Amino acid sequence: MQSYTIGQAARLLGVSPDTARRWADAGRVATHRDENGRRLIDGRDLAAFSVEVAQSADRGDEEEPYTSTRNAFPGIITGIKLGDIAAQVEIQAGPHRLVSLLTREAVEELGLEVGMRATARVKSTSVHIDRV
């Protein structure tokens, strides 16, 4: 399972590294240390936490929303539903939840898993998923 540094987690959550560090210090998201002493967050834990943060966000604040350039939304995969032929992939990109319908074969070829970083690219009404 992929793990993320505090800085990587902050970028995926759309917050500053200091905010992500404070959340970890407060026990809002579990961390562990690697062999070099860096604090890491497991991908599945970060995926669940990103959904929690997005759902509890105060939509009335005056902060600028999480945005991206050229309609690319880097985030973390929070859900995958596989059918016989089709699949649904859900990404939490800061406060944005994006859902893409694609083939099961595409999900398997990309090796997509919950907790993995991915970028949703939006063009018109289509959302394309890039493995990062």
mmCIF file of N, CA, C and O in Angstrom, residues 5-25 29 39 41:
data_model
loop_
_atom_site.group_PDB
_atom_site.id
_atom_site.type_symbol
_atom_site.label_atom_id
_atom_site.label_comp_id
_atom_site.label_asym_id
_atom_site.label_seq_id
_atom_site.Cartn_x
_atom_site.Cartn_y
_atom_site.Cartn_z
ATOM 1 N N THR A 5 3.849 11.311 2.529
ATOM 2 C CA THR A 5 4.445 12.206 3.522
ATOM 3 C C THR A 5 3.393 13.246 3.905
ATOM 4 O O THR A 5 2.374 13.407 3.220
ATOM 5 N N ILE A 6 3.668 13.984 4.954
ATOM 6 C CA ILE A 6 2.754 15.042 5.375
ATOM 7 C C ILE A 6 2.582 16.067 4.253
ATOM 8 O O ILE A 6 1.473 16.521 3.968
ATOM 9 N N GLY A 7 3.667 16.416 3.575
ATOM 10 C CA GLY A 7 3.593 17.384 2.470
ATOM 11 C C GLY A 7 2.748 16.878 1.316
ATOM 12 O O GLY A 7 1.946 17.628 0.749
ATOM 13 N N GLN A 8 2.923 15.617 0.949
ATOM 14 C CA GLN A 8 2.120 15.040 -0.132
ATOM 15 C C GLN A 8 0.650 15.002 0.262
ATOM 16 O O GLN A 8 -0.230 15.317 -0.542
ATOM 17 N N ALA A 9 0.383 14.601 1.504
ATOM 18 C CA ALA A 9 -0.996 14.547 1.991
ATOM 19 C C ALA A 9 -1.624 15.938 1.960
ATOM 20 O O ALA A 9 -2.775 16.093 1.551
ATOM 21 N N ALA A 10 -0.864 16.948 2.356
ATOM 22 C CA ALA A 10 -1.375 18.319 2.361
ATOM 23 C C ALA A 10 -1.786 18.746 0.955
ATOM 24 O O ALA A 10 -2.862 19.322 0.764
ATOM 25 N N ARG A 11 -0.950 18.443 -0.042
ATOM 26 C CA ARG A 11 -1.288 18.805 -1.423
ATOM 27 C C ARG A 11 -2.558 18.094 -1.880
ATOM 28 O O ARG A 11 -3.414 18.694 -2.535
ATOM 29 N N LEU A 12 -2.697 16.832 -1.532
ATOM 30 C CA LEU A 12 -3.886 16.073 -1.935
ATOM 31 C C LEU A 12 -5.147 16.571 -1.224
ATOM 32 O O LEU A 12 -6.238 16.504 -1.773
ATOM 33 N N LEU A 13 -4.974 17.065 0.006
ATOM 34 C CA LEU A 13 -6.111 17.570 0.772
ATOM 35 C C LEU A 13 -6.426 19.030 0.462
ATOM 36 O O LEU A 13 -7.464 19.545 0.869
ATOM 37 N N GLY A 14 -5.503 19.711 -0.229
ATOM 38 C CA GLY A 14 -5.713 21.115 -0.554
ATOM 39 C C GLY A 14 -5.493 22.049 0.616
ATOM 40 O O GLY A 14 -6.133 23.095 0.717
ATOM 41 N N VAL A 15 -4.587 21.653 1.532
ATOM 42 C CA VAL A 15 -4.265 22.477 2.698
ATOM 43 C C VAL A 15 -2.760 22.654 2.791
ATOM 44 O O VAL A 15 -1.998 22.025 2.059
ATOM 45 N N SER A 16 -2.315 23.472 3.730
ATOM 46 C CA SER A 16 -0.884 23.671 3.934
ATOM 47 C C SER A 16 -0.295 22.478 4.686
ATOM 48 O O SER A 16 -1.007 21.778 5.415
ATOM 49 N N PRO A 17 1.024 22.254 4.536
ATOM 50 C CA PRO A 17 1.661 21.186 5.315
ATOM 51 C C PRO A 17 1.502 21.390 6.820
ATOM 52 O O PRO A 17 1.362 20.420 7.565
ATOM 53 N N ASP A 18 1.496 22.652 7.273
ATOM 54 C CA ASP A 18 1.302 22.912 8.701
ATOM 55 C C ASP A 18 -0.067 22.439 9.167
ATOM 56 O O ASP A 18 -0.196 21.861 10.248
ATOM 57 N N THR A 19 -1.082 22.654 8.364
ATOM 58 C CA THR A 19 -2.427 22.190 8.719
ATOM 59 C C THR A 19 -2.462 20.665 8.773
ATOM 60 O O THR A 19 -2.996 20.083 9.724
ATOM 61 N N ALA A 20 -1.899 20.017 7.772
ATOM 62 C CA ALA A 20 -1.871 18.550 7.760
ATOM 63 C C ALA A 20 -1.100 18.020 8.970
ATOM 64 O O ALA A 20 -1.508 17.037 9.595
ATOM 65 N N ARG A 21 -0.001 18.671 9.322
ATOM 66 C CA ARG A 21 0.802 18.257 10.487
ATOM 67 C C ARG A 21 -0.011 18.420 11.773
ATOM 68 O O ARG A 21 0.007 17.545 12.650
ATOM 69 N N ARG A 22 -0.737 19.543 11.898
ATOM 70 C CA ARG A 22 -1.562 19.757 13.100
ATOM 71 C C ARG A 22 -2.649 18.691 13.202
ATOM 72 O O ARG A 22 -2.933 18.181 14.295
ATOM 73 N N TRP A 23 -3.264 18.342 12.054
ATOM 74 C CA TRP A 23 -4.287 17.293 12.081
ATOM 75 C C TRP A 23 -3.691 15.967 12.520
ATOM 76 O O TRP A 23 -4.293 15.230 13.297
ATOM 77 N N ALA A 24 -2.489 15.657 12.041
ATOM 78 C CA ALA A 24 -1.824 14.413 12.442
ATOM 79 C C ALA A 24 -1.467 14.458 13.923
ATOM 80 O O ALA A 24 -1.670 13.472 14.648
ATOM 81 N N ASP A 25 -0.945 15.593 14.395
ATOM 82 C CA ASP A 25 -0.587 15.741 15.812
ATOM 83 C C ASP A 25 -1.800 15.591 16.721
ATOM 84 O O ASP A 25 -1.698 15.075 17.830
ATOM 85 N N VAL A 29 -5.740 11.890 11.865
ATOM 86 C CA VAL A 29 -5.334 10.897 10.872
ATOM 87 C C VAL A 29 -4.100 10.176 11.417
ATOM 88 O O VAL A 29 -3.209 10.803 11.997
ATOM 89 N N ARG A 39 7.467 11.021 8.869
ATOM 90 C CA ARG A 39 6.109 10.647 9.239
ATOM 91 C C ARG A 39 5.301 10.413 7.966
ATOM 92 O O ARG A 39 5.278 11.242 7.066
ATOM 93 N N ILE A 41 1.551 8.673 6.101
ATOM 94 C CA ILE A 41 0.139 8.322 6.256
ATOM 95 C C ILE A 41 -0.179 7.248 5.227
ATOM 96 O O ILE A 41 0.117 7.409 4.042
#
